[in-house]
């Protein structure tokens, strides 16, 4: 029996804002969408164009309040082949929320305050 990652899911309050953020910040693009017949939810799967892994964004029609992320101790991580350019881009976007220069990593936060770790490609 073998397993491999398929996707991670996060819930978002403003789907269009999140789609713009993930495109602008990380070049993630929509690869699939599922809309509930009654319109109560939309699932959008984003891909990096290089791997099969997907980020699933879930939008719930009736959700009006921001999601409680608790201590926000979980995160996604993406590697980049040009760490300096990525850092400059995210700094310009104003979305860097934490830097650990000693470890050579930093985090950005999305519109719903989920954290995404940026690491240099090794």
C-alpha angles and dihedrals in degrees: 000000000000130000132193133179115270105172148327122228133215128175117233132197099206110032098190092049090050093047090053092047096051091046095047098039103036108010091243112157135194113265101167140009133195119193119192113242090238093044093242094129144009125206118200121186116206125200136192095220091238107066136033092239114113136199109218116208114198120200118189116201095214096047111108103156126073115260118260104240094184110211089342090232094150125077147162121246129209128185122218132200091215108043095171093052091046091050092049091048094050092044089054089049089052093229102119106116102170137014129194104189092176090060093038095237140107139189132228125197125222127219091277091047096252110150123233119195117218116206132176115255109257 
